Each structure stands twice: as C-alpha cells, then as structure tokens.
Coordinates of N, CA and C in Angstrom, one line a residue:
M1201 N 66.8 37.5 -74.2 CA 68.1 36.7 -74.2 C 69.2 37.6 -74.7
G1202 N 70.3 37.7 -73.9 CA 71.4 38.6 -74.3 C 72.3 38.0 -75.3
L1203 N 73.3 38.8 -75.6 CA 74.3 38.3 -76.6 C 74.9 37.0 -76.2
L1204 N 75.4 36.9 -75.0 CA 76.0 35.7 -74.5 C 75.1 34.5 -74.5
G1205 N 73.8 34.8 -74.2 CA 72.8 33.7 -74.2 C 72.6 33.2 -75.7
L1206 N 72.6 34.1 -76.6 CA 72.5 33.7 -78.0 C 73.7 32.9 -78.5
L1207 N 74.9 33.3 -78.0 CA 76.1 32.6 -78.3 C 76.0 31.2 -77.8
L1208 N 75.5 31.0 -76.5 CA 75.4 29.7 -75.9 C 74.4 28.9 -76.7
L1209 N 73.3 29.5 -77.1 CA 72.4 28.7 -77.9 C 73.0 28.3 -79.2
L1210 N 73.8 29.1 -79.9 CA 74.5 28.8 -81.1 C 75.4 27.6 -80.9
V1211 N 76.1 27.6 -79.7 CA 77.0 26.5 -79.4 C 76.2 25.2 -79.3
V1212 N 75.0 25.3 -78.7 CA 74.2 24.1 -78.5 C 73.8 23.5 -79.9
V1213 N 73.4 24.4 -80.8 CA 72.9 24.0 -82.1 C 74.1 23.4 -82.9
L1214 N 75.2 24.1 -82.9 CA 76.4 23.6 -83.6 C 76.8 22.2 -83.1
G1215 N 76.7 22.0 -81.7 CA 77.1 20.8 -81.2 C 76.2 19.6 -81.6
L1216 N 74.9 19.9 -81.7 CA 73.9 18.9 -82.2 C 74.2 18.5 -83.7
I1217 N 74.5 19.6 -84.5 CA 74.8 19.3 -85.9 C 76.0 18.5 -86.1
G1218 N 77.1 18.9 -85.3 CA 78.4 18.2 -85.4 C 78.3 16.8 -84.9
F1219 N 77.5 16.6 -83.9 CA 77.3 15.2 -83.4 C 76.6 14.3 -84.4
A1220 N 75.6 14.9 -85.1 CA 74.8 14.1 -86.1 C 75.7 13.8 -87.3
L1221 N 76.5 14.7 -87.7 CA 77.4 14.5 -88.9 C 78.5 13.4 -88.5
T1222 N 79.0 13.5 -87.3 CA 80.1 12.6 -86.9 C 79.5 11.2 -86.8
E1223 N 78.4 11.1 -86.2 CA 77.8 9.7 -86.0 C 77.4 9.2 -87.4
R1224 N 77.0 10.0 -88.3 CA 76.7 9.5 -89.7 C 77.9 8.9 -90.3
R1225 N 79.0 9.5 -90.2 CA 80.3 9.0 -90.7 C 80.7 7.7 -90.1
I1226 N 80.5 7.7 -88.7 CA 81.0 6.5 -88.0 C 80.2 5.3 -88.3
W1227 N 78.9 5.4 -88.5 CA 78.0 4.2 -88.8 C 77.9 3.9 -90.2
E1228 N 78.6 4.6 -91.1 CA 78.5 4.2 -92.5 C 79.0 2.8 -92.7
G1229 N 78.2 1.9 -93.3 CA 78.6 0.6 -93.6 C 78.3 -0.4 -92.4
L1230 N 77.9 0.2 -91.3 CA 77.6 -0.7 -90.1 C 76.1 -0.8 -89.8
A1231 N 75.4 0.3 -90.2 CA 73.9 0.3 -90.0 C 73.3 0.5 -91.3
S1232 N 72.2 -0.2 -91.6 CA 71.5 -0.1 -92.9 C 71.1 1.3 -93.2
A1233 N 70.6 2.0 -92.2 CA 70.1 3.4 -92.5 C 71.2 4.3 -93.0
F1234 N 72.5 4.0 -92.8 CA 73.6 4.8 -93.2 C 74.5 4.1 -94.2
T1235 N 74.0 3.1 -94.9 CA 74.8 2.3 -95.8 C 74.1 2.5 -97.2
V1236 N 75.0 2.8 -98.2 CA 74.5 2.9 -99.6 C 75.2 1.7 -100.3
S1237 N 74.4 0.9 -101.0 CA 75.0 -0.3 -101.6 C 75.9 0.1 -102.8
V1238 N 76.7 -0.9 -103.1 CA 77.7 -0.6 -104.3 C 76.9 -0.4 -105.6
E1239 N 75.8 -1.1 -105.7 CA 74.9 -1.0 -106.9 C 74.4 0.4 -107.1
K1240 N 74.2 1.1 -106.0 CA 73.7 2.5 -106.0 C 74.7 3.5 -105.9
G1241 N 76.0 3.1 -106.1 CA 77.1 4.1 -106.1 C 77.8 4.3 -104.8
G1242 N 77.4 3.6 -103.8 CA 78.0 3.7 -102.5 C 79.1 2.8 -102.2
H1243 N 79.6 2.7 -101.0 CA 80.7 1.8 -100.7 C 80.3 0.4 -100.2
G1244 N 79.0 0.3 -99.8 CA 78.5 -0.9 -99.3 C 78.8 -1.1 -97.8
E1245 N 78.7 -2.3 -97.3 CA 78.9 -2.6 -95.9 C 80.4 -2.7 -95.6
V1246 N 80.7 -2.5 -94.3 CA 82.1 -2.7 -93.8 C 82.3 -4.2 -93.7
V1247 N 83.3 -4.7 -94.4 CA 83.6 -6.2 -94.4 C 84.6 -6.6 -93.4
R1248 N 85.6 -5.7 -93.1 CA 86.6 -6.1 -92.1 C 87.2 -4.8 -91.6
T1249 N 87.8 -4.9 -90.4 CA 88.5 -3.8 -89.8 C 89.8 -4.2 -89.2
A1250 N 90.6 -3.1 -88.9 CA 91.9 -3.3 -88.1 C 92.0 -2.2 -87.2
E1251 N 92.4 -2.4 -85.9 CA 92.4 -1.4 -84.9 C 93.8 -0.8 -84.8
G1252 N 93.9 0.5 -84.6 CA 95.2 1.2 -84.4 C 95.5 1.5 -83.0
P1253 N 96.6 2.2 -82.7 CA 97.0 2.5 -81.3 C 96.1 3.6 -80.8
A1254 N 96.1 3.7 -79.4 CA 95.4 4.8 -78.8 C 96.0 6.1 -79.0
K1255 N 95.3 7.2 -78.8 CA 95.8 8.5 -79.0 C 95.7 9.3 -77.7
G1256 N 96.8 10.0 -77.4 CA 96.7 10.9 -76.2 C 97.0 10.1 -74.9
E1257 N 96.6 10.8 -73.8 CA 96.9 10.2 -72.4 C 95.8 9.2 -72.1
T1258 N 96.3 8.0 -71.8 CA 95.3 6.9 -71.6 C 94.9 6.7 -70.1
A1259 N 95.7 7.2 -69.2 CA 95.4 7.1 -67.8 C 94.2 7.9 -67.4
L1260 N 93.1 7.3 -66.8 CA 91.9 8.0 -66.5 C 92.2 9.1 -65.4
S1261 N 93.1 8.8 -64.5 CA 93.4 9.7 -63.4 C 94.0 11.0 -64.0
R1262 N 94.9 10.9 -65.0 CA 95.5 12.0 -65.6 C 94.4 12.8 -66.3
R1263 N 93.5 12.2 -67.0 CA 92.5 12.9 -67.8 C 91.5 13.6 -66.8
L1264 N 91.2 13.0 -65.7 CA 90.3 13.6 -64.7 C 91.0 14.8 -64.1
A1265 N 92.3 14.7 -63.8 CA 93.0 15.8 -63.1 C 93.1 17.0 -64.1
R1266 N 93.4 16.7 -65.4 CA 93.5 17.9 -66.3 C 92.2 18.5 -66.6
S1267 N 91.2 17.7 -66.9 CA 89.9 18.3 -67.4 C 89.2 19.1 -66.2
L1268 N 89.2 18.4 -65.0 CA 88.5 19.1 -63.9 C 89.4 20.3 -63.4
G1269 N 90.7 20.2 -63.5 CA 91.5 21.3 -63.1 C 91.3 22.5 -63.9
V1270 N 91.2 22.4 -65.2 CA 91.0 23.5 -66.1 C 89.6 24.1 -65.9
A1271 N 88.6 23.2 -65.8 CA 87.2 23.7 -65.7 C 87.0 24.4 -64.4
V1272 N 87.5 23.8 -63.3 CA 87.3 24.4 -62.0 C 88.0 25.8 -61.9
L1273 N 89.2 25.9 -62.5 CA 90.0 27.1 -62.5 C 89.2 28.3 -63.1
I1274 N 88.6 28.0 -64.3 CA 87.8 29.0 -65.0 C 86.6 29.5 -64.1
T1275 N 85.9 28.5 -63.6 CA 84.7 28.9 -62.8 C 85.1 29.6 -61.5
A1276 N 86.2 29.2 -60.9 CA 86.6 29.8 -59.6 C 87.0 31.3 -59.9
V1277 N 87.7 31.5 -61.0 CA 88.0 32.9 -61.4 C 86.8 33.8 -61.5
L1278 N 85.8 33.3 -62.3 CA 84.6 34.0 -62.5 C 83.8 34.2 -61.2
T1279 N 83.8 33.2 -60.3 CA 83.1 33.3 -59.0 C 83.8 34.4 -58.2
V1280 N 85.1 34.4 -58.1 CA 85.8 35.4 -57.3 C 85.5 36.8 -57.9
L1281 N 85.6 36.9 -59.3 CA 85.4 38.1 -60.0 C 84.0 38.7 -59.7
S1282 N 83.0 37.8 -59.5 CA 81.6 38.3 -59.2 C 81.5 39.1 -57.9
F1283 N 82.4 38.9 -57.0 CA 82.4 39.6 -55.7 C 82.9 41.0 -55.8
F1284 N 83.7 41.2 -56.8 CA 84.4 42.5 -56.9 C 84.0 43.4 -58.1
A1285 N 83.5 42.7 -59.1 CA 83.1 43.5 -60.4 C 81.5 43.3 -60.5
P1286 N 80.8 44.4 -60.3 CA 79.3 44.3 -60.4 C 78.8 43.7 -61.7
P1287 N 79.4 44.0 -62.9 CA 78.9 43.4 -64.1 C 78.9 41.9 -64.1
F1288 N 79.8 41.3 -63.3 CA 79.9 39.8 -63.2 C 79.1 39.2 -62.1
S1289 N 78.2 40.0 -61.5 CA 77.4 39.5 -60.4 C 76.7 38.2 -60.8
L1290 N 76.6 37.3 -59.9 CA 76.0 36.0 -60.2 C 74.5 36.1 -60.3
A1291 N 73.9 37.2 -59.9 CA 72.5 37.5 -60.0 C 72.1 37.8 -61.5
G1292 N 73.1 38.1 -62.3 CA 72.9 38.4 -63.7 C 73.2 37.2 -64.6
M1293 N 73.2 37.5 -65.9 CA 73.5 36.4 -66.8 C 74.9 36.4 -67.4
L1294 N 75.6 37.4 -67.2 CA 77.0 37.5 -67.8 C 77.9 36.4 -67.3
A1295 N 78.0 36.3 -66.0 CA 79.0 35.3 -65.5 C 78.6 33.9 -65.8
P1296 N 77.3 33.5 -65.6 CA 76.9 32.1 -66.0 C 77.1 31.8 -67.5
S1297 N 76.7 32.7 -68.3 CA 76.8 32.5 -69.8 C 78.3 32.4 -70.2
L1298 N 79.1 33.4 -69.6 CA 80.5 33.4 -70.0 C 81.2 32.1 -69.4
D1299 N 80.8 31.7 -68.3 CA 81.4 30.5 -67.7 C 81.1 29.3 -68.6
G1300 N 79.9 29.1 -69.1 CA 79.6 28.0 -69.9 C 80.4 28.0 -71.2
I1301 N 80.5 29.2 -71.8 CA 81.2 29.3 -73.1 C 82.7 29.0 -72.9
L1302 N 83.3 29.6 -71.8 CA 84.7 29.4 -71.6 C 85.1 28.0 -71.2
V1303 N 84.3 27.4 -70.3 CA 84.6 26.0 -69.9 C 84.4 25.0 -71.1
I1304 N 83.3 25.2 -71.8 CA 83.1 24.3 -73.0 C 84.2 24.4 -74.0
A1305 N 84.6 25.7 -74.3 CA 85.7 25.9 -75.3 C 87.0 25.3 -74.8
A1306 N 87.3 25.6 -73.5 CA 88.6 25.1 -73.0 C 88.7 23.6 -73.0
L1307 N 87.6 22.9 -72.6 CA 87.7 21.4 -72.5 C 87.5 20.8 -73.9
T1308 N 86.9 21.5 -74.8 CA 86.9 21.1 -76.2 C 88.3 21.0 -76.8
A1309 N 89.0 22.1 -76.5 CA 90.4 22.1 -77.0 C 91.3 21.0 -76.3
L1310 N 91.1 20.9 -75.0 CA 91.8 19.9 -74.2 C 91.5 18.5 -74.6
G1311 N 90.2 18.2 -74.9 CA 89.7 16.9 -75.3 C 90.2 16.4 -76.6
Q1312 N 90.7 17.3 -77.5 CA 91.2 16.9 -78.8 C 92.4 16.0 -78.7
E1313 N 93.1 16.1 -77.6 CA 94.3 15.2 -77.4 C 93.8 13.7 -77.3
E1314 N 92.6 13.5 -76.9 CA 92.1 12.1 -76.8 C 91.1 11.8 -77.9
G1315 N 90.5 12.7 -78.5 CA 89.5 12.4 -79.6 C 89.4 13.6 -80.5
N1316 N 88.4 13.5 -81.5 CA 88.3 14.6 -82.5 C 87.6 15.8 -81.9
A1317 N 87.6 16.9 -82.6 CA 87.1 18.1 -82.1 C 85.6 18.1 -81.9
W1318 N 84.8 17.5 -82.8 CA 83.4 17.4 -82.6 C 83.0 16.5 -81.5
R1319 N 83.7 15.4 -81.3 CA 83.3 14.6 -80.1 C 83.7 15.3 -78.8
S1320 N 84.8 15.9 -78.8 CA 85.2 16.6 -77.6 C 84.2 17.7 -77.3
F1321 N 83.8 18.5 -78.3 CA 82.8 19.5 -78.2 C 81.5 19.0 -77.7
G1322 N 81.0 17.9 -78.3 CA 79.7 17.4 -77.9 C 79.7 16.9 -76.5
W1323 N 80.7 16.2 -76.0 CA 80.7 15.8 -74.6 C 80.8 16.9 -73.6
A1324 N 81.7 17.9 -74.0 CA 81.9 19.1 -73.1 C 80.5 19.8 -73.0
L1325 N 79.9 20.1 -74.2 CA 78.6 20.8 -74.2 C 77.5 20.0 -73.4
G1326 N 77.4 18.7 -73.7 CA 76.4 17.9 -73.0 C 76.6 17.8 -71.5
G1327 N 77.9 17.6 -71.1 CA 78.2 17.5 -69.7 C 77.8 18.7 -69.0
Y1328 N 78.1 19.9 -69.6 CA 77.9 21.2 -68.9 C 76.4 21.5 -68.8
V1329 N 75.7 21.5 -70.0 CA 74.3 21.9 -70.1 C 73.4 21.0 -69.3
V1330 N 73.6 19.6 -69.5 CA 72.7 18.7 -68.8 C 72.8 18.7 -67.3
V1331 N 74.0 18.7 -66.8 CA 74.2 18.7 -65.3 C 73.8 20.0 -64.7
D1332 N 74.1 21.1 -65.4 CA 73.7 22.5 -65.0 C 72.1 22.5 -64.8
A1333 N 71.5 22.0 -65.9 CA 70.0 22.1 -65.9 C 69.4 21.2 -64.8
L1334 N 70.0 20.0 -64.6 CA 69.4 19.0 -63.6 C 69.6 19.6 -62.2
V1335 N 70.8 20.1 -61.9 CA 71.0 20.6 -60.6 C 70.2 21.8 -60.3
T1336 N 70.1 22.7 -61.2 CA 69.3 23.9 -61.0 C 67.8 23.5 -60.8
A1337 N 67.3 22.6 -61.6 CA 65.9 22.2 -61.4 C 65.7 21.5 -60.1
L1338 N 66.7 20.7 -59.6 CA 66.6 20.0 -58.3 C 66.6 21.1 -57.2
A1339 N 67.5 22.1 -57.3 CA 67.6 23.1 -56.3 C 66.2 23.9 -56.2
M1340 N 65.6 24.2 -57.3 CA 64.4 24.9 -57.3 C 63.3 24.0 -56.7
A1341 N 63.3 22.7 -57.0 CA 62.3 21.8 -56.5 C 62.3 21.7 -55.0
V1342 N 63.5 21.8 -54.4 CA 63.6 21.7 -52.9 C 63.4 23.0 -52.2
G1343 N 63.1 24.0 -53.0 CA 62.8 25.3 -52.4 C 63.9 26.4 -52.4
L1344 N 65.0 26.1 -52.9 CA 66.1 27.1 -52.9 C 65.7 28.2 -53.9
Q1345 N 66.0 29.5 -53.4 CA 65.6 30.6 -54.2 C 66.8 31.6 -54.3
G1346 N 66.6 32.6 -55.2 CA 67.6 33.6 -55.4 C 68.4 33.3 -56.7
A1347 N 68.4 34.3 -57.6 CA 69.1 34.1 -58.9 C 70.6 33.8 -58.7
A1348 N 71.2 34.5 -57.7 CA 72.7 34.3 -57.5 C 73.0 32.9 -57.0
L1349 N 72.2 32.4 -56.1 CA 72.5 31.1 -55.6 C 72.2 30.0 -56.7
L1350 N 71.1 30.1 -57.4 CA 70.8 29.2 -58.4 C 71.8 29.2 -59.5
N1351 N 72.3 30.4 -59.9 CA 73.3 30.5 -61.0 C 74.6 29.9 -60.5
A1352 N 75.0 30.2 -59.3 CA 76.2 29.6 -58.7 C 76.2 28.1 -58.7
L1353 N 75.1 27.6 -58.2 CA 74.9 26.1 -58.2 C 75.0 25.5 -59.6
G1354 N 74.3 26.2 -60.6 CA 74.3 25.7 -62.0 C 75.7 25.8 -62.6
M1355 N 76.4 26.9 -62.3 CA 77.8 27.0 -62.9 C 78.7 25.9 -62.4
W1356 N 78.7 25.7 -61.1 CA 79.6 24.7 -60.5 C 79.2 23.3 -60.9
A1357 N 77.9 23.1 -61.0 CA 77.5 21.7 -61.4 C 77.9 21.5 -62.9
G1358 N 77.6 22.5 -63.7 CA 78.0 22.4 -65.1 C 79.5 22.2 -65.3
T1359 N 80.3 22.9 -64.5 CA 81.7 22.7 -64.6 C 82.2 21.3 -64.3
L1360 N 81.6 20.8 -63.2 CA 82.0 19.4 -62.8 C 81.5 18.4 -63.9
G1361 N 80.3 18.6 -64.4 CA 79.7 17.7 -65.4 C 80.5 17.7 -66.6
C1362 N 80.9 18.9 -67.0 CA 81.8 19.1 -68.3 C 83.1 18.4 -68.1
G1363 N 83.8 18.6 -67.0 CA 85.1 18.0 -66.7 C 85.0 16.5 -66.7
L1364 N 84.0 15.9 -66.0 CA 83.8 14.5 -65.9 C 83.5 13.9 -67.3
A1365 N 82.6 14.5 -68.1 CA 82.2 14.0 -69.4 C 83.4 13.9 -70.3
V1366 N 84.2 15.0 -70.3 CA 85.4 15.0 -71.2 C 86.4 13.9 -70.8
A1367 N 86.6 13.8 -69.5 CA 87.6 12.8 -69.0 C 87.1 11.4 -69.3
L1368 N 85.8 11.1 -69.1 CA 85.3 9.8 -69.1 C 85.0 9.3 -70.5
F1369 N 84.5 10.2 -71.4 CA 83.8 9.7 -72.6 C 84.5 10.2 -73.9
V1370 N 85.4 11.1 -73.8 CA 86.0 11.5 -75.1 C 87.1 10.6 -75.6
S1371 N 87.7 9.8 -74.7 CA 88.7 8.8 -75.2 C 88.2 7.9 -76.3
Q1372 N 89.0 7.7 -77.3 CA 88.6 7.0 -78.5 C 89.5 5.9 -78.9
R1373 N 89.0 5.0 -79.8 CA 89.7 4.0 -80.5 C 89.8 4.3 -82.0
T1374 N 90.9 3.9 -82.6 CA 91.1 4.1 -84.0 C 90.9 2.8 -84.8
F1375 N 90.1 2.9 -85.9 CA 89.9 1.7 -86.7 C 90.1 2.1 -88.2
V1376 N 90.6 1.2 -89.0 CA 90.6 1.3 -90.4 C 89.6 0.3 -90.9
R1377 N 88.7 0.8 -91.7 CA 87.6 0.0 -92.3 C 87.8 -0.3 -93.7
Q1378 N 87.4 -1.5 -94.2 CA 87.4 -1.8 -95.6 C 85.9 -2.1 -96.0
F1379 N 85.5 -1.4 -97.0 CA 84.1 -1.6 -97.5 C 84.0 -2.7 -98.6
Q1380 N 82.8 -3.0 -99.0 CA 82.5 -4.0 -100.0 C 83.2 -3.7 -101.3
D1381 N 83.3 -2.4 -101.7 CA 83.9 -2.0 -103.0 C 85.4 -1.9 -102.9
G1382 N 86.0 -2.2 -101.8 CA 87.4 -2.2 -101.7 C 88.0 -0.9 -101.1
T1383 N 87.2 0.1 -100.9 CA 87.8 1.4 -100.4 C 88.0 1.2 -98.9
K1384 N 89.0 2.0 -98.4 CA 89.3 2.0 -97.0 C 89.1 3.4 -96.4
S1385 N 88.8 3.4 -95.1 CA 88.7 4.7 -94.4 C 89.1 4.5 -93.0
A1386 N 89.7 5.6 -92.5 CA 90.1 5.6 -91.1 C 89.0 6.3 -90.3
V1387 N 88.7 5.8 -89.1 CA 87.7 6.5 -88.3 C 88.0 6.3 -86.8
R1388 N 87.6 7.3 -86.0 CA 87.8 7.2 -84.6 C 86.5 7.2 -83.9
V1389 N 86.3 6.3 -82.9 CA 85.0 6.2 -82.2 C 85.3 6.1 -80.7
G1390 N 84.2 6.4 -80.0 CA 84.3 6.4 -78.5 C 84.8 5.0 -78.0
A1391 N 85.7 5.0 -77.1 CA 86.3 3.8 -76.6 C 85.3 2.8 -76.1
F1392 N 84.2 3.3 -75.5 CA 83.2 2.4 -74.9 C 81.9 2.4 -75.6
S1393 N 81.9 2.9 -76.9 CA 80.6 3.1 -77.6 C 80.2 1.9 -78.3
P1394 N 78.9 1.8 -78.7 CA 78.4 0.7 -79.5 C 79.1 0.6 -80.8
A1395 N 79.5 1.7 -81.4 CA 80.2 1.7 -82.7 C 81.5 1.0 -82.5
A1396 N 82.2 1.2 -81.4 CA 83.5 0.5 -81.2 C 83.3 -1.0 -81.1
R1397 N 82.2 -1.4 -80.5 CA 82.0 -2.8 -80.4 C 81.6 -3.4 -81.7
A1398 N 80.8 -2.6 -82.5 CA 80.4 -3.1 -83.8 C 81.7 -3.2 -84.8
L1399 N 82.6 -2.3 -84.7 CA 83.8 -2.3 -85.5 C 84.7 -3.4 -85.0
A1400 N 84.8 -3.6 -83.7 CA 85.7 -4.7 -83.2 C 85.2 -6.1 -83.6
R1401 N 83.9 -6.2 -83.8 CA 83.4 -7.5 -84.2 C 83.8 -7.9 -85.6
K1402 N 84.1 -6.9 -86.4 CA 84.5 -7.2 -87.8 C 86.1 -7.2 -87.9
A1403 N 86.8 -7.2 -86.8 CA 88.2 -7.2 -86.9 C 88.7 -8.5 -87.6
D1404 N 89.7 -8.3 -88.5 CA 90.3 -9.3 -89.2 C 91.8 -9.3 -89.0
P1405 N 92.4 -10.3 -88.4 CA 93.8 -10.3 -88.1 C 94.7 -10.3 -89.4
T1406 N 94.1 -10.7 -90.5 CA 94.9 -10.8 -91.8 C 94.8 -9.4 -92.5
F1407 N 94.0 -8.5 -92.0 CA 93.8 -7.2 -92.7 C 95.0 -6.3 -92.4
A1408 N 95.9 -6.2 -93.4 CA 97.1 -5.4 -93.2 C 96.8 -3.9 -93.6
V1409 N 97.2 -3.0 -92.7 CA 97.0 -1.6 -93.0 C 98.3 -0.9 -92.8
S1410 N 98.5 0.2 -93.5 CA 99.8 0.9 -93.4 C 99.7 2.0 -92.3
G1411 N 100.9 2.4 -91.9 CA 101.0 3.5 -90.9 C 100.3 4.8 -91.4
E1412 N 100.3 5.0 -92.7 CA 99.6 6.2 -93.2 C 98.1 6.1 -93.0
D1413 N 97.5 4.9 -93.1 CA 96.1 4.8 -92.8 C 95.8 5.2 -91.4
L1414 N 96.6 4.7 -90.4 CA 96.3 5.0 -89.0 C 96.6 6.5 -88.7
R1415 N 97.6 7.0 -89.3 CA 98.0 8.4 -89.0 C 96.9 9.4 -89.6
S1416 N 96.2 9.0 -90.6 CA 95.2 9.8 -91.2 C 94.0 10.0 -90.2
A1417 N 93.8 8.9 -89.5 CA 92.7 9.0 -88.5 C 93.0 9.9 -87.3
I1418 N 94.3 9.8 -86.9 CA 94.7 10.7 -85.8 C 94.9 12.1 -86.1
S1419 N 95.3 12.4 -87.4 CA 95.6 13.8 -87.8 C 94.3 14.5 -88.2
S1420 N 93.4 13.8 -88.9 CA 92.2 14.5 -89.4 C 91.0 14.2 -88.5
D1421 N 90.9 13.0 -87.9 CA 89.8 12.6 -87.1 C 88.5 12.6 -87.9
F1422 N 88.5 12.6 -89.2 CA 87.3 12.5 -90.0 C 87.5 11.4 -91.0
L1423 N 86.4 11.0 -91.6 CA 86.4 10.0 -92.6 C 87.3 10.3 -93.7
E1424 N 88.2 9.4 -94.1 CA 89.0 9.6 -95.2 C 89.0 8.4 -96.1
V1425 N 88.3 8.4 -97.2 CA 88.1 7.3 -98.1 C 89.2 7.3 -99.1
K1426 N 89.9 6.1 -99.2 CA 90.9 6.0 -100.2 C 90.4 5.2 -101.4
P1427 N 90.8 5.6 -102.7 CA 90.3 4.9 -103.8 C 90.8 3.5 -103.9
K1428 N 90.2 2.6 -104.7 CA 90.6 1.3 -104.8 C 92.1 1.2 -105.3
G1429 N 92.8 0.2 -104.8 CA 94.2 0.0 -105.2 C 95.2 0.8 -104.5
R1430 N 94.8 1.7 -103.6 CA 95.7 2.5 -102.8 C 95.7 2.0 -101.3
D1431 N 96.1 0.7 -101.2 CA 96.1 0.1 -99.9 C 97.3 0.3 -99.1
K1432 N 98.3 0.9 -99.8 CA 99.6 1.1 -99.1 C 99.9 2.6 -99.1

C-alpha cells in the first residue's frame, strides 16, 4: 500500500471515529444507552425541544448541481491528465487514490454549508467508498478486466456516489434540547434521520429559545451545553 493508499485508509478511520462521536452527541438524552441520569451526574433525558431555521441552500436541485459539478470536475481533470502524464496512468494507484482524497475533501468542505463538518465528511466518504467498491466488484463479476478500466469505473462511480450522498443526505435540521436537569444544548441532525423524528416528537410550542441558542448550533455544529439559569 502506497502513501496515498495509507492516507485514504486514515481518512476512512477518521470518518468512522467522527461519525461515532457525532452520533453519540446527537442521541444523548434520546436513547437509554447514551443517557446518564441526573442522579449519576448526567443531564438525564431530553424533555422538550424547539426547532430552528434551516441552514444553507435548501433546494435539492441546487445542491445536486453544486456537489456533482465539483466532484465531476475533479475526476475529469485527473482522467484527462492520465492520458498525458504517465505517473497518473489509470493502471496505477496514484490517480484513483488522489481522486478519492480530493473529491472527498472538496465535498466535505462544500457540504458544511448544509451540515456540520463530520456529517459532511462521513457522507462524502461513505458515498465514494461504498459506490466505488460496489461498481468495481460488479464489473469484475461480469468479466471486465484490466486495472485501468476497473480503476476508471471505480473513480467515476465513487465520484457520482459522493456527489449524490452529499446532496441528498447532508442537509440538516437544528434543534435546541432541554434536559431533565434544566440544561440546554443546540444540535444539528440529518433532515430525514431517525434522530430528527425523535427530536421532533418532543417539540414543545411553549419552549422559548433565544437566537443565541440557535446560532450556536449553526456556528459550532457541535453539542453546546449551557448551565442552568442561562436560558437567554
């Protein structure tokens, strides 16, 4: 495994760690496995929530055009380069590894306009790696051969998978949660995720939150717990 292969492996490991940490924060107070009772020094369950405004571009067509446009441009440049620069030959590992790293990095940055960095990174990584692997395995199963052909198919499949995943799944909803002990925290979750539905079920129309509470979710994208008494 070359240097770029090791970097791609590191990207995968970091993505899994980041996904686990983010999901742990999101489900605090909603799932018993991630809830520490007040008696044991935790915040307890989420008792009510309030939803904030959407972040970033909400039109799916715009998200698709931007994410796919960026991803396709990167892969197209590397594909053209492979015909003129021998080190970038599709028969080797440089171009496929570099394509994965650049596409994932670019769409992670782009996706932050709709969601947090870890979520954007996770979906970009998953979309690229999973679709790349599936298409490559299918191509080999039907008898296609040749490293250059298989690498090219994998690159383009991964690019499209990455672009679609970021456009479709990175979009998020903002919630402010109040726990049993009175603390509040702002959190952003996938717009169509089980966590969003769980938080929405605890929505309380009488739960007044300040603009600062909502801005903290959009600016930091991570759990921010406020001490008791600082509701404004």
